[in-house]
């Protein structure tokens, strides 16, 4: 159940984006609100997605926060036009593949109270370790411009968020041409899962036959609302009834995933397999244990 009426994804995403930009500049609500001749309380409601953000305010705030390139400003302004002006909800989904889309997705990660991520292609950014090999998709989606909002990294000692990461079993089979780095990544996932702070790392076994999302599927609890983001070459945001397909995919993955202990055992097999492949690329004695 949501704590606020479902107004669609636009005010939630834009609000999180503006909040992250403000915090990156180390400005208080009162200082930023002065620039738009408003109150700190109103700006707070804008950042929480509780009210529609006026395009003039968005333009002023973006420039105040150091966003000066025209393409990114226009992209942010488009979000103010994707939301209702009255109390009714704006139907439909919102696709974001414009300049700054990665920053907007990261902002949602930063400000959600709970996150569930279902990944089928690459290890989610928030649980990547240093040196994690990346594929062509990751390079394309993160190298468009210097990031304004840092990657949201989940650490073993983190307690602020409830985080669940679901990995498709096929991911444990991919070396990305660097088995040694993948071995380190599997070891890092094991450490995260063994943390006493509640982070859950779950694996959908290869033999479960579940069709995973085409990229990375996120479910955020953002200021009392459930927001889904399907990430591939951009992000598609949905809320409410429009999230039915995304919610079904997430629920299917959760239902098919092994429990944390069994998932940790698969991660350990994958780690040992990658270590062996790093020493002898022609030998793969543990492949059957991951796919049987």
Tab-separated table of C-alpha atoms in Angstrom:
chain	number	residue	atom	x	y	z
A	1	UNK	CA	0.000	0.000	0.000
A	2	UNK	CA	1.337	3.417	-0.908
A	3	UNK	CA	1.459	6.314	1.509
A	4	UNK	CA	0.744	8.867	-1.227
A	5	UNK	CA	-1.600	8.821	-4.250
A	6	UNK	CA	-0.083	7.285	-7.367
A	7	UNK	CA	0.729	10.265	-9.577
A	8	UNK	CA	2.861	8.230	-11.944
A	9	UNK	CA	6.640	7.834	-11.977
A	10	UNK	CA	7.677	11.284	-13.261
A	11	UNK	CA	7.462	13.352	-10.057
A	12	UNK	CA	9.170	10.586	-8.054
A	13	UNK	CA	12.121	10.252	-10.425
A	14	UNK	CA	12.556	13.977	-11.029
A	15	UNK	CA	12.270	14.677	-7.305
A	16	UNK	CA	14.971	12.128	-6.463
A	17	UNK	CA	17.167	13.574	-9.219
A	18	UNK	CA	16.825	17.146	-7.931
A	19	UNK	CA	17.489	16.033	-4.368
A	20	UNK	CA	20.670	14.175	-5.358
A	21	UNK	CA	21.927	17.164	-7.340
A	22	UNK	CA	21.258	19.478	-4.370
A	23	UNK	CA	23.052	17.197	-1.925
A	24	UNK	CA	25.995	16.874	-4.312
A	25	UNK	CA	26.338	20.669	-4.092
A	26	UNK	CA	25.998	20.561	-0.296
A	27	UNK	CA	23.059	22.996	-0.309
A	28	UNK	CA	20.294	23.014	2.290
A	29	UNK	CA	16.619	22.992	1.372
A	30	UNK	CA	16.327	26.610	2.493
A	31	UNK	CA	19.291	27.745	0.386
A	32	UNK	CA	17.982	26.014	-2.747
A	33	UNK	CA	14.380	27.141	-2.164
A	34	UNK	CA	15.505	30.763	-2.081
A	35	UNK	CA	16.589	30.466	-5.723
A	36	UNK	CA	13.013	29.650	-6.803
A	37	UNK	CA	11.430	32.101	-4.339
A	38	UNK	CA	9.786	29.293	-2.449
A	39	UNK	CA	9.894	27.645	0.962
A	40	UNK	CA	12.015	24.751	2.156
A	41	UNK	CA	8.800	22.829	2.849
A	42	UNK	CA	7.596	23.172	-0.745
A	43	UNK	CA	10.964	22.183	-2.166
A	44	UNK	CA	10.959	19.160	0.125
A	45	UNK	CA	7.560	18.119	-1.293
A	46	UNK	CA	8.962	18.547	-4.798
A	47	UNK	CA	11.903	16.292	-3.951
A	48	UNK	CA	9.591	13.687	-2.424
A	49	UNK	CA	7.451	13.637	-5.571
A	50	UNK	CA	4.376	14.810	-3.681
A	51	UNK	CA	3.722	17.759	-6.000
A	52	UNK	CA	4.309	18.403	-9.681
A	53	UNK	CA	7.536	20.243	-10.422
A	54	UNK	CA	7.134	23.396	-12.530
A	55	UNK	CA	9.488	23.561	-15.510
A	56	UNK	CA	10.704	27.030	-14.565
A	57	UNK	CA	11.672	25.808	-11.084
A	58	UNK	CA	13.385	22.751	-12.558
A	59	UNK	CA	15.407	24.920	-14.945
A	60	UNK	CA	16.470	27.304	-12.153
A	61	UNK	CA	17.397	24.497	-9.763
A	62	UNK	CA	19.311	22.523	-12.391
A	63	UNK	CA	21.487	25.561	-13.174
A	64	UNK	CA	21.943	26.278	-9.469
A	65	UNK	CA	23.182	22.703	-9.016
A	66	UNK	CA	25.750	23.078	-11.780
A	67	UNK	CA	23.877	21.456	-14.671
A	68	UNK	CA	24.750	23.821	-17.498
A	69	UNK	CA	24.878	21.655	-20.629
A	70	UNK	CA	21.783	22.258	-22.730
A	71	UNK	CA	20.997	18.611	-23.510
A	72	UNK	CA	20.806	17.554	-19.867
A	73	UNK	CA	18.739	20.595	-18.884
A	74	UNK	CA	16.244	19.895	-21.669
A	75	UNK	CA	16.093	16.236	-20.615
A	76	UNK	CA	15.286	17.240	-17.038
A	77	UNK	CA	12.698	19.772	-18.187
A	78	UNK	CA	10.898	17.063	-20.166
A	79	UNK	CA	10.173	15.277	-16.899
A	80	UNK	CA	8.126	18.224	-15.633
A	81	UNK	CA	5.909	17.851	-18.712
A	82	UNK	CA	5.318	14.149	-18.076
A	83	UNK	CA	3.286	14.632	-14.915
A	84	UNK	CA	-0.229	15.822	-14.081
A	85	UNK	CA	-0.986	19.335	-12.911
A	86	UNK	CA	-4.012	18.314	-10.885
A	87	UNK	CA	-4.620	15.567	-8.341
A	88	UNK	CA	-5.319	12.871	-10.933
A	89	UNK	CA	-2.688	10.388	-11.990
A	90	UNK	CA	-0.946	10.580	-15.342
A	91	UNK	CA	-1.373	7.156	-17.013
A	92	UNK	CA	1.300	5.282	-18.881
A	93	UNK	CA	4.977	4.578	-18.462
A	94	UNK	CA	7.922	6.938	-18.743
A	95	UNK	CA	10.889	6.020	-20.911
A	96	UNK	CA	14.184	7.745	-20.129
A	97	UNK	CA	17.085	7.401	-22.542
A	98	UNK	CA	18.002	11.085	-22.637
A	99	UNK	CA	21.127	12.774	-21.305
A	100	UNK	CA	21.440	12.166	-17.586
A	101	UNK	CA	19.306	9.015	-17.487
A	102	UNK	CA	21.941	7.053	-15.557
A	103	UNK	CA	22.112	9.835	-12.953
A	104	UNK	CA	18.323	9.777	-12.545
A	105	UNK	CA	18.385	6.013	-12.003
A	106	UNK	CA	21.200	6.366	-9.465
A	107	UNK	CA	19.198	9.033	-7.639
A	108	UNK	CA	16.332	6.575	-7.189
A	109	UNK	CA	18.807	4.043	-5.797
A	110	UNK	CA	20.180	6.546	-3.309
A	111	UNK	CA	16.846	7.639	-1.856
A	112	UNK	CA	14.818	4.413	-1.728
A	113	UNK	CA	14.119	2.791	1.625
A	114	UNK	CA	14.033	-0.667	0.004
A	115	UNK	CA	15.488	-1.980	-3.256
A	116	UNK	CA	15.056	-5.288	-5.055
A	117	UNK	CA	17.215	-5.794	-8.154
A	118	UNK	CA	16.824	-8.695	-10.598
A	119	UNK	CA	19.795	-8.880	-12.974
A	120	UNK	CA	20.243	-11.169	-15.966
A	121	UNK	CA	23.132	-9.667	-17.946
A	122	UNK	CA	25.652	-8.007	-15.642
A	123	UNK	CA	26.248	-7.766	-11.912
A	124	UNK	CA	24.274	-4.747	-10.641
A	125	UNK	CA	26.416	-1.645	-10.122
A	126	UNK	CA	25.522	-1.352	-6.449
A	127	UNK	CA	27.171	-4.699	-5.629
A	128	UNK	CA	30.083	-4.582	-8.057
A	129	UNK	CA	33.542	-4.823	-6.593
A	130	UNK	CA	36.564	-2.927	-7.830
A	131	UNK	CA	37.728	-4.368	-11.126
A	132	UNK	CA	34.472	-6.130	-11.966
A	133	UNK	CA	34.585	-6.818	-15.715
A	134	UNK	CA	31.966	-4.980	-17.723
A	135	UNK	CA	30.448	-5.686	-21.093
A	136	UNK	CA	29.759	-3.433	-24.066
A	137	UNK	CA	26.322	-2.442	-22.749
A	138	UNK	CA	27.741	-1.137	-19.471
A	139	UNK	CA	30.418	0.868	-21.240
A	140	UNK	CA	27.861	2.484	-23.508
A	141	UNK	CA	25.418	3.379	-20.753
A	142	UNK	CA	27.948	4.853	-18.326
A	143	UNK	CA	30.343	6.660	-20.641
A	144	UNK	CA	27.958	9.158	-22.260
A	145	UNK	CA	29.030	11.967	-19.931
A	146	UNK	CA	30.784	12.454	-16.592
A	147	UNK	CA	28.378	11.333	-13.824
A	148	UNK	CA	26.984	14.023	-11.553
A	149	UNK	CA	25.558	11.524	-9.089
A	150	UNK	CA	27.926	8.851	-7.746
A	151	UNK	CA	27.222	5.150	-8.064
A	152	UNK	CA	25.155	3.892	-5.150
A	153	UNK	CA	27.318	1.209	-3.570
A	154	UNK	CA	25.971	-1.288	-1.052
A	155	UNK	CA	28.573	-1.999	1.609
A	156	UNK	CA	28.628	-4.859	4.147
A	157	UNK	CA	28.056	-2.422	7.023
A	158	UNK	CA	25.151	-0.571	5.427
A	159	UNK	CA	21.972	-0.449	7.516
A	160	UNK	CA	19.905	2.324	5.930
A	161	UNK	CA	18.207	0.270	3.217
A	162	UNK	CA	16.585	-3.113	2.766
A	163	UNK	CA	18.358	-4.581	-0.271
A	164	UNK	CA	17.715	-7.800	-2.177
A	165	UNK	CA	19.763	-8.740	-5.243
A	166	UNK	CA	18.525	-11.546	-7.489
A	167	UNK	CA	21.030	-12.957	-9.983
A	168	UNK	CA	20.009	-15.111	-12.919
A	169	UNK	CA	21.986	-18.357	-12.843
A	170	UNK	CA	23.343	-17.832	-16.349
A	171	UNK	CA	25.332	-14.886	-14.989
A	172	UNK	CA	27.440	-17.307	-12.970
A	173	UNK	CA	28.578	-18.900	-16.220
A	174	UNK	CA	29.897	-15.783	-17.968
A	175	UNK	CA	33.579	-14.935	-17.616
A	176	UNK	CA	33.447	-11.637	-19.551
A	177	UNK	CA	36.922	-12.721	-20.751
A	178	UNK	CA	38.298	-12.192	-17.241
A	179	UNK	CA	37.744	-15.196	-14.977
A	180	UNK	CA	40.094	-13.901	-12.270
A	181	UNK	CA	38.068	-10.706	-11.911
A	182	UNK	CA	34.826	-12.677	-11.884
A	183	UNK	CA	36.235	-14.898	-9.118
A	184	UNK	CA	36.874	-11.752	-7.059
A	185	UNK	CA	33.329	-10.559	-7.818
A	186	UNK	CA	31.812	-13.843	-6.630
A	187	UNK	CA	33.880	-13.678	-3.437
A	188	UNK	CA	32.643	-10.121	-2.847
A	189	UNK	CA	29.021	-11.206	-3.303
A	190	UNK	CA	29.630	-13.978	-0.778
A	191	UNK	CA	30.918	-11.442	1.749
A	192	UNK	CA	27.930	-9.182	1.182
A	193	UNK	CA	25.512	-12.070	1.631
A	194	UNK	CA	27.263	-13.178	4.816
A	195	UNK	CA	26.960	-9.693	6.299
A	196	UNK	CA	24.822	-9.514	9.420
A	197	UNK	CA	23.053	-6.379	8.190
A	198	UNK	CA	20.342	-8.115	6.178
A	199	UNK	CA	21.527	-7.749	2.583
A	200	UNK	CA	20.157	-10.698	0.576
A	201	UNK	CA	21.959	-12.172	-2.438
A	202	UNK	CA	19.719	-14.739	-4.157
A	203	UNK	CA	20.406	-16.875	-7.229
A	204	UNK	CA	17.802	-18.223	-9.645
A	205	UNK	CA	19.376	-21.561	-10.623
A	206	UNK	CA	20.090	-22.164	-14.282
A	207	UNK	CA	17.934	-25.284	-14.330
A	208	UNK	CA	14.856	-23.414	-13.030
A	209	UNK	CA	14.077	-22.426	-16.608
A	210	UNK	CA	12.842	-18.958	-15.622
A	211	UNK	CA	12.878	-16.276	-18.309
A	212	UNK	CA	14.651	-13.322	-16.659
A	213	UNK	CA	14.222	-9.645	-17.543
A	214	UNK	CA	16.212	-8.562	-20.613
A	215	UNK	CA	18.502	-6.330	-18.573
A	216	UNK	CA	18.273	-5.230	-14.956
A	217	UNK	CA	14.915	-4.806	-13.235
A	218	UNK	CA	14.677	-2.542	-10.177
A	219	UNK	CA	11.880	-2.246	-7.636
A	220	UNK	CA	12.205	0.821	-5.412
A	221	UNK	CA	10.232	1.815	-2.346
A	222	UNK	CA	10.588	5.546	-2.855
A	223	UNK	CA	8.878	7.886	-0.370
A	224	UNK	CA	6.026	5.483	0.248
A	225	UNK	CA	5.474	4.486	-3.389
A	226	UNK	CA	6.499	1.419	-5.340
A	227	UNK	CA	8.452	2.338	-8.454
A	228	UNK	CA	9.772	-0.097	-11.067
A	229	UNK	CA	12.643	0.654	-13.453
A	230	UNK	CA	13.588	-1.643	-16.326
A	231	UNK	CA	17.169	-0.846	-17.322
A	232	UNK	CA	18.669	-1.793	-20.685
A	233	UNK	CA	19.794	0.971	-23.082
A	234	UNK	CA	17.887	3.420	-20.927
A	235	UNK	CA	15.292	3.110	-18.189
A	236	UNK	CA	11.528	2.551	-18.347
A	237	UNK	CA	9.737	3.649	-15.168
A	238	UNK	CA	6.302	2.429	-14.110
A	239	UNK	CA	4.053	2.641	-11.069
A	240	UNK	CA	0.687	1.202	-10.071
A	241	UNK	CA	-1.246	-0.789	-12.655
A	242	UNK	CA	1.335	-0.004	-15.330
A	243	UNK	CA	3.885	-2.062	-13.372
A	244	UNK	CA	2.030	-5.352	-13.779
A	245	UNK	CA	4.512	-6.933	-16.211
A	246	UNK	CA	7.554	-5.757	-14.242
A	247	UNK	CA	6.007	-6.881	-10.954
A	248	UNK	CA	5.212	-10.324	-12.398
A	249	UNK	CA	8.809	-10.748	-13.599
A	250	UNK	CA	10.176	-9.715	-10.201
A	251	UNK	CA	7.787	-12.022	-8.320
A	252	UNK	CA	8.677	-14.940	-10.621
A	253	UNK	CA	12.367	-14.423	-9.941
A	254	UNK	CA	11.834	-14.225	-6.193
A	255	UNK	CA	9.718	-17.395	-6.222
A	256	UNK	CA	12.320	-19.358	-8.220
A	257	UNK	CA	15.368	-18.064	-6.337
A	258	UNK	CA	17.191	-20.308	-3.897
A	259	UNK	CA	17.347	-19.302	-0.254
A	260	UNK	CA	20.383	-17.255	0.873
A	261	UNK	CA	22.313	-20.295	2.104
A	262	UNK	CA	21.820	-22.301	-1.093
A	263	UNK	CA	22.547	-19.197	-3.179
A	264	UNK	CA	25.802	-18.675	-1.279
A	265	UNK	CA	26.767	-22.259	-2.103
A	266	UNK	CA	26.269	-21.603	-5.819
A	267	UNK	CA	28.313	-18.405	-5.582
A	268	UNK	CA	31.093	-20.421	-3.965
A	269	UNK	CA	31.032	-22.980	-6.781
A	270	UNK	CA	31.132	-20.140	-9.318
A	271	UNK	CA	34.060	-18.542	-7.489
A	272	UNK	CA	36.056	-21.774	-7.485
A	273	UNK	CA	35.190	-22.376	-11.150
A	274	UNK	CA	36.444	-18.924	-12.174
A	275	UNK	CA	39.645	-19.469	-10.186
A	276	UNK	CA	40.244	-22.744	-12.013
A	277	UNK	CA	39.484	-21.154	-15.393
A	278	UNK	CA	41.985	-18.393	-14.659
A	279	UNK	CA	44.676	-21.062	-14.221
A	280	UNK	CA	43.521	-23.418	-16.975
A	281	UNK	CA	41.060	-21.944	-19.522
A	282	UNK	CA	40.629	-25.314	-21.222
A	283	UNK	CA	39.406	-27.105	-18.099
A	284	UNK	CA	35.913	-26.601	-16.688
A	285	UNK	CA	35.325	-29.286	-14.066
A	286	UNK	CA	32.666	-27.368	-12.107
A	287	UNK	CA	30.409	-26.330	-15.000
A	288	UNK	CA	28.094	-29.295	-14.439
A	289	UNK	CA	27.527	-28.333	-10.796
A	290	UNK	CA	26.194	-24.911	-11.878
A	291	UNK	CA	23.927	-26.194	-14.639
A	292	UNK	CA	22.748	-29.615	-13.469
